[in-house]
């Protein structure tokens, strides 16, 4: 079965005045049709950053490890560059 959402080796970093910080470090997950996924964790553990990464809503100072993938409909969302590409996942 093909996953509706397949995240592989996602690492997310942000540039700050103090240097680059790691917000999410090498997570992987899959979500198939009919499944429900809950993401829980402590404050600052990367839940929102992960969700915003899926929708490509993180700020401009965001960096993704080149090995990471967020696959939706057999396309890597992290490689989207146009507004038209982003509409595929965001709607509108």
Coordinates of N, CA and C in Angstrom, one line a residue:
X1 N 0.8 -1.2 0.0 CA 0.0 0.0 0.0 C 0.9 1.2 0.0
X2 N 0.5 2.2 -0.9 CA 1.3 3.5 -0.9 C 0.8 4.4 0.3
X3 N 1.7 5.0 1.0 CA 1.4 5.9 2.0 C 0.8 7.2 1.5
X4 N -0.1 7.8 2.1 CA -0.6 9.1 1.8 C 0.4 10.1 2.1
X5 N 1.1 9.9 3.2 CA 2.2 10.8 3.6 C 3.4 9.9 4.1
X6 N 4.5 10.2 3.6 CA 5.7 9.4 4.0 C 6.9 10.4 4.2
X7 N 7.3 10.5 5.5 CA 8.4 11.3 5.9 C 9.6 10.4 6.2
X8 N 10.7 10.8 5.5 CA 11.9 10.0 5.7 C 13.1 10.9 6.1
X9 N 13.7 10.6 7.2 CA 14.9 11.2 7.7 C 14.8 12.8 7.6
X10 N 13.7 13.3 8.1 CA 13.5 14.8 8.1 C 14.3 15.4 9.3
X11 N 15.2 16.3 8.9 CA 15.9 17.1 9.9 C 15.7 18.6 9.5
X12 N 15.3 19.4 10.5 CA 15.0 20.8 10.2 C 15.8 21.7 11.1
X13 N 16.5 22.7 10.5 CA 17.3 23.6 11.3 C 16.9 25.1 11.0
X14 N 17.1 25.9 12.0 CA 16.9 27.4 11.8 C 18.1 28.2 12.0
X15 N 18.3 29.2 11.2 CA 19.4 30.1 11.5 C 18.9 31.2 12.5
X16 N 19.8 31.4 13.5 CA 19.5 32.4 14.5 C 20.7 33.3 14.6
X17 N 20.6 34.4 15.4 CA 21.7 35.3 15.6 C 22.8 34.5 16.3
X18 N 22.5 33.5 17.1 CA 23.5 32.7 17.8 C 24.1 31.5 17.0
X19 N 23.6 31.4 15.8 CA 24.0 30.3 14.9 C 22.8 29.4 14.5
X20 N 23.1 28.3 13.9 CA 22.1 27.3 13.5 C 21.7 26.4 14.6
X21 N 20.3 26.2 14.8 CA 19.8 25.3 15.8 C 19.1 24.2 15.1
X22 N 19.1 23.0 15.7 CA 18.4 21.9 15.2 C 17.0 21.8 15.9
X23 N 15.9 21.9 15.1 CA 14.6 21.9 15.6 C 14.0 20.5 15.6
X24 N 14.3 19.7 14.5 CA 13.8 18.4 14.3 C 15.0 17.6 13.8
X25 N 15.3 16.4 14.4 CA 16.5 15.7 14.0 C 16.1 14.2 13.6
X26 N 16.1 14.1 12.3 CA 16.0 12.7 11.6 C 14.8 11.9 12.0
X27 N 13.6 12.5 11.8 CA 12.4 11.7 12.0 C 11.8 11.0 10.8
X28 N 11.2 9.9 10.9 CA 10.5 9.2 9.8 C 9.2 8.7 10.3
X29 N 8.2 8.8 9.4 CA 6.9 8.3 9.7 C 6.1 8.1 8.4
X30 N 5.1 7.2 8.5 CA 4.2 7.0 7.3 C 2.8 7.0 7.8
X31 N 1.9 7.5 6.9 CA 0.5 7.6 7.2 C -0.3 7.0 6.0
X32 N -1.0 5.9 6.2 CA -1.8 5.3 5.2 C -3.2 5.7 5.2
X33 N -3.9 5.5 4.1 CA -5.4 5.8 4.0 C -6.1 5.1 5.2
X34 N -7.0 5.8 5.8 CA -7.8 5.2 6.9 C -7.1 5.2 8.3
X35 N -5.9 5.7 8.3 CA -5.1 5.7 9.6 C -5.3 7.1 10.2
X36 N -5.1 7.2 11.5 CA -5.0 8.4 12.3 C -3.7 8.5 13.0
X37 N -3.0 9.6 12.9 CA -1.7 9.7 13.5 C -1.8 10.9 14.5
X38 N -1.4 10.7 15.7 CA -1.2 11.7 16.7 C 0.3 12.0 17.0
X39 N 0.7 13.2 17.0 CA 2.0 13.6 17.3 C 2.0 14.3 18.7
X40 N 2.7 13.7 19.7 CA 2.7 14.2 21.0 C 4.2 14.4 21.4
X41 N 4.4 15.3 22.3 CA 5.8 15.5 22.9 C 5.8 16.7 23.7
X42 N 6.9 16.9 24.4 CA 7.1 18.1 25.2 C 7.2 19.4 24.4
X43 N 7.0 20.5 25.1 CA 7.1 21.8 24.5 C 8.5 21.9 23.9
X44 N 8.5 22.4 22.7 CA 9.8 22.6 22.0 C 10.4 21.3 21.4
X45 N 9.6 20.2 21.3 CA 10.1 19.0 20.8 C 10.1 18.8 19.3
X46 N 9.4 19.8 18.6 CA 9.4 19.8 17.1 C 8.1 19.4 16.5
X47 N 7.0 19.3 17.3 CA 5.7 18.9 16.7 C 5.3 19.9 15.7
X48 N 5.2 21.2 16.0 CA 4.7 22.2 15.1 C 5.7 22.4 13.9
X49 N 7.0 22.3 14.1 CA 7.9 22.4 13.0 C 7.7 21.3 12.0
X50 N 7.5 20.1 12.5 CA 7.2 19.0 11.6 C 5.9 19.2 10.8
X51 N 4.9 19.6 11.5 CA 3.6 19.9 10.8 C 3.8 21.0 9.8
X52 N 4.4 22.1 10.1 CA 4.7 23.2 9.2 C 5.6 22.8 8.1
X53 N 6.5 21.9 8.3 CA 7.4 21.4 7.2 C 6.5 20.7 6.2
X54 N 5.6 19.9 6.6 CA 4.7 19.2 5.6 C 4.0 20.1 4.7
X55 N 3.5 21.3 5.2 CA 2.8 22.2 4.5 C 3.7 23.3 3.9
X56 N 5.0 23.2 4.2 CA 6.0 24.2 3.7 C 5.6 25.6 4.2
X57 N 5.4 25.7 5.5 CA 5.0 27.0 6.1 C 6.0 27.5 7.1
X58 N 7.2 26.9 7.2 CA 8.2 27.4 8.1 C 8.8 28.7 7.6
X59 N 9.4 29.5 8.4 CA 10.0 30.8 8.0 C 11.2 30.7 7.0
X60 N 11.6 31.8 6.4 CA 12.6 31.8 5.4 C 13.9 31.3 5.9
X61 N 14.2 31.3 7.2 CA 15.5 30.9 7.7 C 15.6 29.4 8.0
X62 N 14.7 28.7 7.4 CA 14.6 27.2 7.6 C 15.5 26.5 6.6
X63 N 16.2 25.5 7.2 CA 17.1 24.6 6.3 C 16.7 23.1 6.6
X64 N 16.6 22.4 5.5 CA 16.3 21.0 5.5 C 17.5 20.2 5.1
X65 N 17.8 19.1 5.8 CA 18.8 18.2 5.4 C 18.5 17.6 4.0
X66 N 19.5 17.6 3.2 CA 19.3 17.1 1.8 C 18.8 15.6 1.7
X67 N 19.1 14.9 2.8 CA 18.7 13.4 2.8 C 17.2 13.3 3.1
X68 N 16.6 14.3 3.7 CA 15.2 14.2 4.1 C 14.2 14.3 3.0
X69 N 13.1 13.7 3.2 CA 12.0 13.7 2.2 C 10.6 13.8 2.9
X70 N 9.7 14.5 2.3 CA 8.3 14.5 2.7 C 7.6 14.2 1.4
X71 N 7.1 13.0 1.3 CA 6.5 12.5 0.1 C 4.9 12.5 0.2
X72 N 4.3 13.2 -0.7 CA 2.8 13.3 -0.8 C 2.5 13.1 -2.3
X73 N 1.7 12.1 -2.6 CA 1.3 11.8 -4.0 C 2.6 11.6 -4.8
X74 N 3.5 10.8 -4.3 CA 4.8 10.4 -5.0 C 5.7 11.6 -5.3
X75 N 5.5 12.8 -4.7 CA 6.3 13.9 -4.9 C 6.9 14.4 -3.6
X76 N 8.2 14.8 -3.7 CA 8.9 15.3 -2.5 C 8.5 16.8 -2.3
X77 N 7.7 17.1 -1.3 CA 7.3 18.4 -1.0 C 8.5 19.4 -0.8
X78 N 9.6 18.9 -0.2 CA 10.7 19.7 0.1 C 11.4 20.2 -1.2
X79 N 11.0 19.7 -2.4 CA 11.6 20.1 -3.6 C 10.7 21.1 -4.4
X80 N 9.5 21.4 -3.8 CA 8.6 22.3 -4.5 C 9.2 23.7 -4.5
X81 N 9.0 24.4 -5.6 CA 9.6 25.7 -5.7 C 8.5 26.7 -6.1
X82 N 7.4 26.3 -6.7 CA 6.4 27.3 -7.2 C 5.2 27.3 -6.3
X83 N 4.4 28.4 -6.4 CA 3.1 28.5 -5.7 C 2.2 27.4 -6.2
X84 N 2.2 27.1 -7.5 CA 1.4 26.1 -8.1 C 1.6 24.7 -7.4
X85 N 2.9 24.4 -7.3 CA 3.3 23.1 -6.6 C 2.7 23.1 -5.2
X86 N 2.8 24.2 -4.5 CA 2.4 24.3 -3.1 C 0.8 24.2 -3.0
X87 N 0.1 24.7 -4.0 CA -1.3 24.6 -4.0 C -1.8 23.2 -4.0
X88 N -1.0 22.3 -4.5 CA -1.3 20.9 -4.6 C -1.5 20.3 -3.2
X89 N -0.8 20.8 -2.2 CA -0.9 20.2 -0.9 C -1.7 21.2 0.1
X90 N -1.7 22.5 -0.2 CA -2.3 23.4 0.7 C -3.8 23.7 0.2
X91 N -4.1 23.5 -1.0 CA -5.4 23.8 -1.6 C -5.4 25.3 -2.0
X92 N -6.5 25.8 -2.5 CA -6.6 27.2 -2.8 C -6.6 27.5 -4.3

